[in-house]
């Protein structure tokens, strides 16, 4: 009998461990980190009893007391724990911008509970905070909220809400998942469009790199009178209206309308490079949306064709405010694919669907002579009917390597290789320009202003 008593603390400790495993497997009740402290106390008492026999009865009493405590606390989780949860979220969000989500937790039971709530968000949707601890009164609902910061465009489905219901002493918790499907579409950030609209109204577009292009020939299509703003041309001041209103008033002229701008967006492997945590496709889409907004406000029509090894989406040329929504829906879930780009299929699709003269922007990244010759041939063939523009995206890593030489051999070789690529790009742009094609060579984050300037210059010279 004394031998059995000597092993009693260890038997009780083993029983406690087996209890934890059995509850986790059978009842899906899991221990919290607090139970580790209980097991450490039981382990300590068993060690003391093994060394000092006089403390054997005390160790057995402590182990029995802890085992009963854990069993009683676990029993509190078998009470009525009916719960529900709903999610309130707007279906559209902007890339890298905080997006508010509200969670409502319903307690349908007659017992108060302490619960931990976690939503079904992935690493791409950064949630702050990621978990919520809520005290739920009986038969009450509690609302909590958090923010999502999407790191990538696309369509995401939030399918479930996960609840952890804690026992009275918080030694155990029961896991519960509640179906609550919500779709979230992450679009490119549209804040730049609002900034452009404000700067355009105040004639301060030069702050974002847009040049004030002087129009050639017909510049007398009167649109409206408005208040004078800083940087307005003094020649446009209407002195009669100024004297009548006792306020400086200028004439605003409208551009020629019903012209067309088409974007060919390369989504192949060379557009998978990243800068500032955004791929080249993200930067290209931001520039496309900005220029589309500018063109649509000028009364022109815009369209887009996204392709890689095949044509992914095509938005026909059209004007009006609703065209921006069509462009957004066609491009928000387009990503760079690790496949070679089929320029032939893209240009064949464009030629088959667009007959009237248009300004065609091809946004791509070319690093080899085969692709360069292919792009040059297709764009030069377009120049007879359309006004083609090649927008080449620079790789920041190549230009950084060329700008930072070092006596070390490996760095010096890397610098020489980068310089060679840059010289090749310069020769490619010269060849393209000599073939009658306009060219833009810009870093991804600086692509907006060159494209807008090229468009405004073409309109000013009536090249469309």
XYZ file of C-alpha atoms in Angstrom:
464
model
C 0.000 0.000 0.000
C 2.843 2.368 0.854
C 4.365 1.671 -2.562
C 1.137 2.753 -4.259
C 1.047 5.894 -2.119
C 4.596 6.720 -3.146
C 3.525 6.762 -6.761
C 0.204 8.525 -6.106
C 1.434 12.045 -7.020
C 2.834 10.802 -10.306
C -0.346 8.836 -10.995
C -2.470 11.936 -10.379
C -0.201 14.005 -12.642
C -0.517 11.390 -15.369
C -4.272 11.362 -14.868
C -4.397 15.133 -15.324
C -2.415 14.887 -18.591
C -4.624 12.078 -19.866
C -7.683 14.163 -18.942
C -6.412 17.015 -21.060
C -5.821 14.743 -24.058
C -9.193 12.980 -23.712
C -11.129 16.229 -23.546
C -9.302 17.604 -26.569
C -10.046 14.501 -28.638
C -13.576 13.624 -27.544
C -15.265 16.890 -26.519
C -13.040 19.319 -28.467
C -12.289 21.167 -25.238
C -8.736 22.444 -25.140
C -6.491 23.702 -22.316
C -5.405 27.325 -22.060
C -1.869 28.388 -21.083
C -3.158 28.799 -17.507
C -3.361 25.030 -17.083
C 0.405 24.824 -17.560
C 0.803 26.607 -14.217
C -1.497 24.020 -12.598
C 0.496 21.122 -14.038
C 3.759 22.732 -12.923
C 2.398 22.998 -9.376
C 1.378 19.317 -9.479
C 4.800 18.387 -10.875
C 6.520 20.397 -8.148
C 4.525 18.731 -5.394
C 5.336 15.289 -6.837
C 9.057 16.085 -6.908
C 8.957 17.369 -3.320
C 7.088 14.200 -2.217
C 9.667 12.019 -3.939
C 12.518 13.755 -2.097
C 10.870 14.330 1.262
C 8.585 11.464 2.293
C 7.003 13.537 5.046
C 5.286 15.695 2.409
C 3.672 12.725 0.605
C 0.210 13.280 2.104
C 0.366 17.011 1.327
C 1.415 16.309 -2.287
C -1.458 13.860 -2.738
C -3.882 16.406 -1.275
C -2.592 19.163 -3.606
C -2.777 16.937 -6.679
C -6.309 15.785 -5.821
C -7.408 19.357 -5.200
C -5.975 20.551 -8.533
C -7.525 17.620 -10.408
C -10.941 18.352 -8.902
C -10.518 22.048 -9.700
C -9.744 21.306 -13.345
C -12.671 18.879 -13.626
C -15.149 21.303 -12.069
C -13.902 24.173 -14.227
C -14.149 22.004 -17.334
C -17.724 21.149 -16.400
C -18.727 24.797 -16.755
C -18.186 24.518 -20.520
C -20.940 21.885 -20.793
C -23.583 24.455 -19.890
C -25.767 25.972 -22.606
C -23.412 27.848 -24.919
C -25.535 28.701 -27.937
C -24.036 31.640 -29.797
C -24.196 33.403 -33.133
C -22.148 35.967 -35.000
C -22.693 38.322 -37.924
C -20.301 40.485 -39.937
C -20.960 43.939 -41.375
C -18.526 44.933 -44.111
C -18.615 47.018 -47.261
C -17.979 44.902 -50.328
C -15.334 47.189 -51.846
C -12.004 48.273 -50.363
C -8.964 50.175 -51.616
C -5.496 48.691 -51.827
C -3.308 49.393 -48.740
C -6.059 51.544 -47.168
C -7.778 50.720 -43.827
C -11.215 49.174 -44.199
C -13.642 48.963 -41.256
C -15.284 45.645 -40.314
C -17.910 45.219 -37.589
C -18.601 41.929 -35.791
C -21.731 41.339 -33.708
C -21.628 38.406 -31.270
C -24.978 37.066 -29.993
C -25.341 35.087 -26.750
C -28.542 33.011 -26.902
C -27.919 31.168 -23.618
C -28.895 32.005 -20.033
C -25.251 32.175 -18.892
C -22.659 34.932 -19.316
C -19.527 33.962 -21.199
C -16.052 35.251 -21.864
C -15.283 34.715 -25.561
C -12.389 35.412 -27.882
C -13.361 36.340 -31.451
C -11.235 35.976 -34.577
C -12.360 36.622 -38.131
C -11.500 34.542 -41.187
C -8.821 36.847 -42.630
C -5.643 35.799 -44.410
C -2.156 37.328 -44.183
C -2.946 39.372 -47.302
C -5.715 41.128 -45.364
C -3.883 42.487 -42.334
C -6.354 42.717 -39.439
C -5.829 45.168 -36.550
C -6.466 43.871 -33.958
C -6.481 40.247 -35.058
C -8.343 38.985 -31.948
C -11.029 40.396 -29.669
C -11.836 39.368 -26.102
C -15.457 40.093 -25.186
C -17.508 39.593 -22.031
C -20.957 38.467 -23.212
C -23.884 38.976 -20.808
C -26.648 36.394 -20.934
C -29.096 36.777 -23.826
C -27.291 39.903 -25.063
C -25.340 40.945 -28.150
C -22.036 42.812 -28.197
C -20.526 44.627 -31.172
C -16.815 45.001 -31.845
C -14.883 46.309 -34.811
C -11.459 46.119 -36.409
C -9.731 47.358 -39.560
C -8.450 45.441 -42.564
C -5.496 46.709 -44.594
C -5.432 44.784 -47.902
C -1.950 44.190 -49.297
C -3.096 42.915 -52.676
C -5.871 43.574 -55.154
C -8.430 40.895 -55.909
C -11.583 39.219 -54.679
C -11.545 37.575 -51.239
C -14.162 35.546 -49.368
C -14.490 35.783 -45.583
C -16.316 32.560 -44.835
C -16.368 32.049 -41.046
C -16.111 33.712 -37.656
C -14.222 31.746 -35.002
C -15.223 31.879 -31.317
C -13.396 30.599 -28.256
C -15.683 30.183 -25.236
C -13.700 30.098 -21.967
C -14.517 28.200 -18.790
C -15.167 29.996 -15.496
C -11.539 29.888 -14.271
C -10.192 30.113 -17.860
C -8.383 26.786 -17.688
C -10.292 25.461 -20.730
C -11.909 26.748 -23.882
C -14.276 25.324 -26.493
C -13.784 26.206 -30.147
C -16.743 27.153 -32.328
C -16.917 28.311 -35.936
C -19.911 30.164 -37.345
C -20.620 30.399 -41.067
C -20.774 34.048 -42.166
C -19.831 34.426 -45.822
C -18.875 37.909 -47.010
C -17.123 38.886 -50.231
C -14.515 41.649 -50.304
C -13.277 43.156 -53.571
C -10.009 45.071 -53.240
C -9.542 47.728 -55.914
C -6.603 50.021 -56.660
C -6.426 53.139 -54.526
C -8.639 55.862 -55.989
C -7.356 58.668 -53.774
C -5.065 59.896 -56.556
C -8.136 60.613 -58.713
C -9.595 62.877 -56.036
C -6.244 64.665 -55.703
C -6.112 65.158 -59.462
C -9.648 66.594 -59.515
C -8.774 69.113 -56.778
C -5.539 70.172 -58.488
C -7.292 70.431 -61.858
C -9.944 72.765 -60.463
C -7.268 75.029 -58.977
C -4.909 74.822 -61.983
C -2.071 73.321 -59.899
C -1.467 70.127 -61.841
C 2.221 71.000 -62.064
C 2.521 69.797 -58.454
C 2.111 66.200 -59.656
C 4.294 66.647 -62.746
C 1.565 67.407 -65.323
C 2.762 70.090 -67.727
C 0.592 72.954 -68.912
C 0.690 72.154 -72.644
C -0.029 75.001 -75.023
C -2.621 74.107 -77.607
C -1.977 74.571 -81.293
C -4.686 75.962 -83.532
C -8.266 75.608 -82.358
C -8.395 76.713 -78.740
C -11.583 78.730 -78.774
C -14.222 76.154 -77.768
C -15.754 78.138 -74.901
C -17.145 76.011 -72.058
C -17.950 78.263 -69.058
C -16.912 81.183 -66.848
C -15.336 80.575 -63.462
C -13.448 82.393 -60.709
C -9.799 83.187 -61.286
C -7.312 80.790 -59.694
C -3.614 81.054 -59.177
C -1.549 80.227 -62.306
C -4.454 80.973 -64.661
C -3.491 82.570 -67.972
C -4.107 86.343 -67.894
C -5.198 86.180 -71.548
C -8.276 84.198 -70.484
C -9.583 86.860 -68.077
C -13.016 88.132 -69.110
C -12.867 91.775 -68.087
C -16.540 92.499 -68.710
C -17.634 89.685 -66.407
C -14.979 90.757 -63.916
C -16.352 94.303 -63.808
C -19.952 93.069 -63.549
C -19.227 90.565 -60.734
C -16.550 92.692 -59.061
C -14.429 89.520 -58.986
C -11.711 88.262 -61.311
C -13.368 85.890 -63.805
C -11.720 83.730 -66.481
C -13.002 81.833 -69.495
C -12.588 78.080 -69.510
C -12.239 76.261 -72.820
C -13.058 72.666 -73.603
C -10.961 70.258 -75.613
C -11.899 68.394 -78.742
C -14.038 65.419 -77.737
C -14.913 61.963 -79.005
C -11.317 60.821 -79.245
C -10.164 57.371 -78.164
C -7.479 56.009 -75.825
C -6.797 52.269 -75.569
C -4.515 50.592 -72.999
C -2.747 47.271 -73.624
C -1.646 45.975 -70.216
C 1.007 43.271 -70.156
C 0.416 40.798 -67.293
C 3.245 38.418 -68.207
C 6.242 37.307 -66.166
C 8.305 40.464 -66.751
C 5.596 42.498 -65.000
C 5.881 40.449 -61.791
C 8.744 42.596 -60.461
C 7.886 44.659 -57.411
C 8.613 48.139 -56.136
C 7.401 49.476 -52.779
C 5.483 46.199 -52.188
C 3.476 46.717 -55.400
C 4.011 44.773 -58.613
C 4.576 46.459 -61.956
C 0.987 45.529 -62.836
C -0.264 47.476 -59.789
C 1.694 50.574 -60.788
C 0.520 50.235 -64.396
C -3.109 49.927 -63.311
C -2.803 53.058 -61.168
C -1.459 54.985 -64.168
C -4.184 53.588 -66.438
C -6.945 54.608 -64.043
C -5.512 58.085 -63.611
C -5.174 58.687 -67.354
C -8.618 57.174 -67.934
C -10.095 59.635 -65.470
C -8.323 62.507 -67.249
C -9.471 61.330 -70.689
C -13.064 60.765 -69.590
C -13.266 64.242 -68.076
C -12.025 65.549 -71.439
C -14.958 63.797 -73.106
C -12.864 61.053 -74.740
C -13.444 57.302 -74.841
C -11.152 54.802 -73.118
C -10.739 51.027 -73.187
C -8.373 48.366 -71.888
C -7.030 44.979 -72.937
C -5.174 42.846 -70.348
C -3.097 39.909 -71.608
C -0.263 37.522 -70.796
C -0.046 34.268 -72.768
C -3.698 34.919 -73.704
C -6.183 37.764 -73.575
C -7.656 37.926 -70.069
C -10.094 40.814 -70.301
C -11.178 43.382 -72.841
C -13.102 46.601 -72.155
C -14.359 48.167 -75.416
C -13.790 51.852 -76.041
C -16.529 53.889 -74.420
C -17.004 57.227 -72.674
C -19.001 58.366 -69.685
C -18.580 58.059 -65.941
C -19.663 54.417 -65.889
C -16.584 53.473 -67.939
C -14.390 53.923 -64.862
C -16.369 51.195 -63.095
C -15.925 48.877 -66.071
C -12.172 49.439 -66.040
C -12.014 48.820 -62.301
C -13.956 45.546 -62.526
C -11.860 44.365 -65.464
C -8.517 45.066 -63.791
C -8.853 44.730 -60.020
C -8.258 40.947 -60.063
C -5.588 40.916 -62.765
C -2.132 39.838 -61.592
C 1.198 39.133 -63.221
C 1.529 35.485 -64.274
C 4.811 33.621 -64.655
C 4.267 32.964 -68.360
C 5.741 34.566 -71.505
C 3.680 37.393 -72.955
C 1.964 36.762 -76.299
C 2.077 40.178 -77.956
C 0.776 38.684 -81.198
C -2.514 37.599 -79.630
C -2.954 40.967 -77.919
C -2.447 42.967 -81.119
C -4.598 40.606 -83.183
C -7.439 41.015 -80.683
C -7.006 44.778 -80.701
C -6.962 45.031 -84.515
C -10.080 42.884 -84.776
C -12.067 45.008 -82.309
C -10.771 48.547 -82.783
C -10.841 49.989 -86.324
C -11.044 53.735 -85.660
C -7.926 55.788 -84.990
C -6.931 55.680 -81.318
C -4.051 56.473 -79.025
C -2.717 53.057 -77.977
C -0.612 52.724 -74.801
C 1.313 49.445 -74.478
C 2.580 49.152 -70.885
C 5.209 46.462 -70.523
C 8.750 45.609 -69.426
C 11.159 44.319 -72.087
C 14.565 42.851 -71.206
C 15.529 40.732 -74.247
C 16.102 41.452 -77.923
C 13.494 38.967 -79.181
C 10.650 40.657 -77.291
C 12.011 44.074 -78.223
C 11.932 43.288 -81.954
C 8.431 41.821 -81.631
C 7.100 44.885 -79.793
C 8.787 47.282 -82.219
C 7.326 45.543 -85.270
C 3.777 45.438 -83.910
C 3.797 49.061 -82.745
C 5.344 50.359 -85.979
C 2.625 48.566 -87.957
C 0.008 50.302 -85.801
C 1.437 53.752 -86.536
C -0.204 53.823 -89.990
C -3.699 53.830 -88.486
C -3.283 54.643 -84.780
C -1.016 56.668 -82.495
C 0.985 54.025 -80.566
C 2.848 54.775 -77.326
C 5.232 52.330 -75.660
C 5.484 52.754 -71.877
C 8.549 50.841 -70.648
C 8.845 50.296 -66.896
C 12.278 50.582 -65.346
C 13.511 48.058 -62.812
C 14.740 50.061 -59.817
C 17.212 47.327 -58.847
C 19.028 47.581 -62.189
C 19.383 51.364 -61.998
C 20.446 51.193 -58.341
C 23.121 48.630 -59.221
C 24.402 50.837 -62.054
C 24.523 53.933 -59.834
C 26.522 52.317 -56.993
C 29.820 50.913 -58.304
C 32.288 49.372 -55.867
C 35.899 48.131 -56.148
C 34.713 44.685 -55.088
C 34.745 42.368 -58.136
C 31.239 40.939 -57.698
C 29.709 44.393 -57.235
C 31.700 45.818 -60.125
C 30.559 43.045 -62.495
C 26.957 43.589 -61.391
C 27.326 47.321 -62.012
C 28.760 46.716 -65.488
C 25.942 44.302 -66.398
C 23.299 46.769 -65.179
C 24.903 49.591 -67.168
C 24.869 47.426 -70.279
C 21.143 46.756 -69.869
C 20.451 50.475 -69.427
C 22.387 51.318 -72.613
C 20.461 48.629 -74.478
C 17.164 50.120 -73.268
C 18.234 53.563 -74.481
C 19.049 52.160 -77.930
C 15.698 50.325 -77.992
C 13.811 53.539 -77.240
C 15.684 55.355 -80.019
C 14.813 52.602 -82.514
C 11.161 52.720 -81.488
C 10.996 56.503 -81.791
C 12.635 56.386 -85.239
C 9.894 53.980 -86.359
C 7.227 56.623 -85.586
C 6.200 55.335 -82.150
C 6.074 57.518 -79.035
C 8.000 56.133 -76.071
C 7.944 56.577 -72.290
C 10.742 55.241 -70.091
C 9.856 55.697 -66.419
C 10.098 54.094 -63.012
C 6.873 52.340 -61.906
C 5.966 54.908 -59.240
C 6.621 57.794 -61.678
C 4.548 56.473 -64.579
C 1.426 58.613 -64.092
C 2.703 62.069 -65.047
C 4.589 60.996 -68.252
C 1.508 59.183 -69.554
C -0.819 62.086 -68.767
C 1.630 64.546 -70.321
C 1.953 62.418 -73.465
C -1.816 62.269 -73.806
C -2.308 66.013 -73.251
C 0.487 66.840 -75.676
C -1.055 64.620 -78.367
C -4.411 66.342 -77.891
C -2.813 69.790 -77.961
C -1.107 69.006 -81.264
C -4.296 67.383 -82.622
C -2.463 64.136 -83.334
C -5.554 62.103 -82.443
